[in-house]
Amino acid sequence: MILINVRFRPLPEYLENFREVVTDFTDAARAEDGCLFFQWYRNTDDPEEYLLIEAYKDGTDVAHVQSDHFKAACEM
């Protein structure tokens, strides 16, 4: 299993509705082959930061890093 943890600070204009903004990205990533889980958490000590925890069966399953939905999420 490949486990990935990402600390993410959305741009200020996306902060309040961030969970809604990343819904399509989240749904697309969860639908990818080999995705075991893909979960967002908001940092309780710093509400301007999110933590993404994702897991895949193996390294060949992490196709979303080259996908359009991944590239769009990186612009937030």
Coordinates of C-alpha atoms in Angstrom, one line a residue:
M1 CA 0.0 0.0 0.0
I2 CA 1.1 3.5 -0.8
L3 CA 0.1 6.1 1.7
I4 CA 0.3 9.8 0.9
N5 CA -0.2 12.7 3.3
V6 CA -0.5 16.2 1.9
R7 CA -0.7 19.5 3.8
F8 CA -2.6 21.9 1.7
R9 CA -3.2 25.7 2.2
P10 CA -6.0 26.9 -0.2
L11 CA -5.8 30.4 -1.6
P12 CA -7.8 32.8 0.5
E13 CA -10.6 33.0 -2.1
Y14 CA -11.2 29.2 -1.8
L15 CA -10.8 28.8 1.9
E16 CA -14.4 29.1 3.1
N17 CA -15.9 26.8 0.4
F18 CA -12.8 24.6 -0.1
R19 CA -14.6 21.3 0.5
E20 CA -17.2 22.1 -2.1
V21 CA -14.6 23.3 -4.6
V22 CA -12.6 20.0 -4.4
T23 CA -15.7 17.7 -4.7
D24 CA -15.1 16.9 -8.3
F25 CA -11.4 16.3 -7.7
T26 CA -12.1 14.1 -4.7
D27 CA -14.8 12.1 -6.6
A28 CA -12.5 11.6 -9.6
A29 CA -9.6 10.5 -7.4
R30 CA -11.7 8.1 -5.4
A31 CA -12.9 6.5 -8.7
E32 CA -9.4 5.7 -9.9
D33 CA -8.3 2.1 -10.1
G34 CA -6.4 1.2 -6.9
C35 CA -7.6 4.0 -4.7
L36 CA -8.2 2.6 -1.3
F37 CA -9.2 5.9 0.4
F38 CA -9.0 9.7 -0.2
Q39 CA -10.0 11.8 2.8
W40 CA -9.8 15.5 3.6
Y41 CA -9.4 16.9 7.1
R42 CA -9.2 20.5 8.4
N43 CA -6.5 21.3 10.8
T44 CA -8.1 22.2 14.1
D45 CA -5.0 24.2 15.2
D46 CA -4.9 26.2 11.9
P47 CA -8.2 26.4 10.0
E48 CA -6.5 27.7 6.9
E49 CA -4.8 24.4 6.4
Y50 CA -6.2 21.0 5.2
L51 CA -4.7 17.6 5.4
L52 CA -5.3 15.1 2.6
I53 CA -4.7 11.4 3.4
E54 CA -4.9 9.1 0.4
A55 CA -3.9 5.4 -0.1
Y56 CA -3.4 3.3 -3.1
K57 CA -2.8 -0.4 -3.7
D58 CA 0.6 0.2 -5.2
G59 CA 2.7 2.9 -6.9
T60 CA 1.3 2.3 -10.3
D61 CA -2.2 3.4 -9.1
V62 CA -1.3 7.0 -8.5
A63 CA -2.4 8.2 -12.0
H64 CA -4.2 11.3 -10.8
V65 CA -0.9 13.2 -10.4
Q66 CA -1.0 13.5 -14.2
S67 CA -4.7 14.1 -14.6
D68 CA -6.6 17.3 -15.4
H69 CA -8.5 17.2 -12.1
F70 CA -5.2 17.0 -10.1
K71 CA -3.7 20.0 -12.1
A72 CA -6.8 22.0 -11.5
A73 CA -6.7 21.3 -7.7
C74 CA -3.1 22.5 -7.6
E75 CA -4.2 25.9 -8.8
M76 CA -6.4 26.5 -5.6

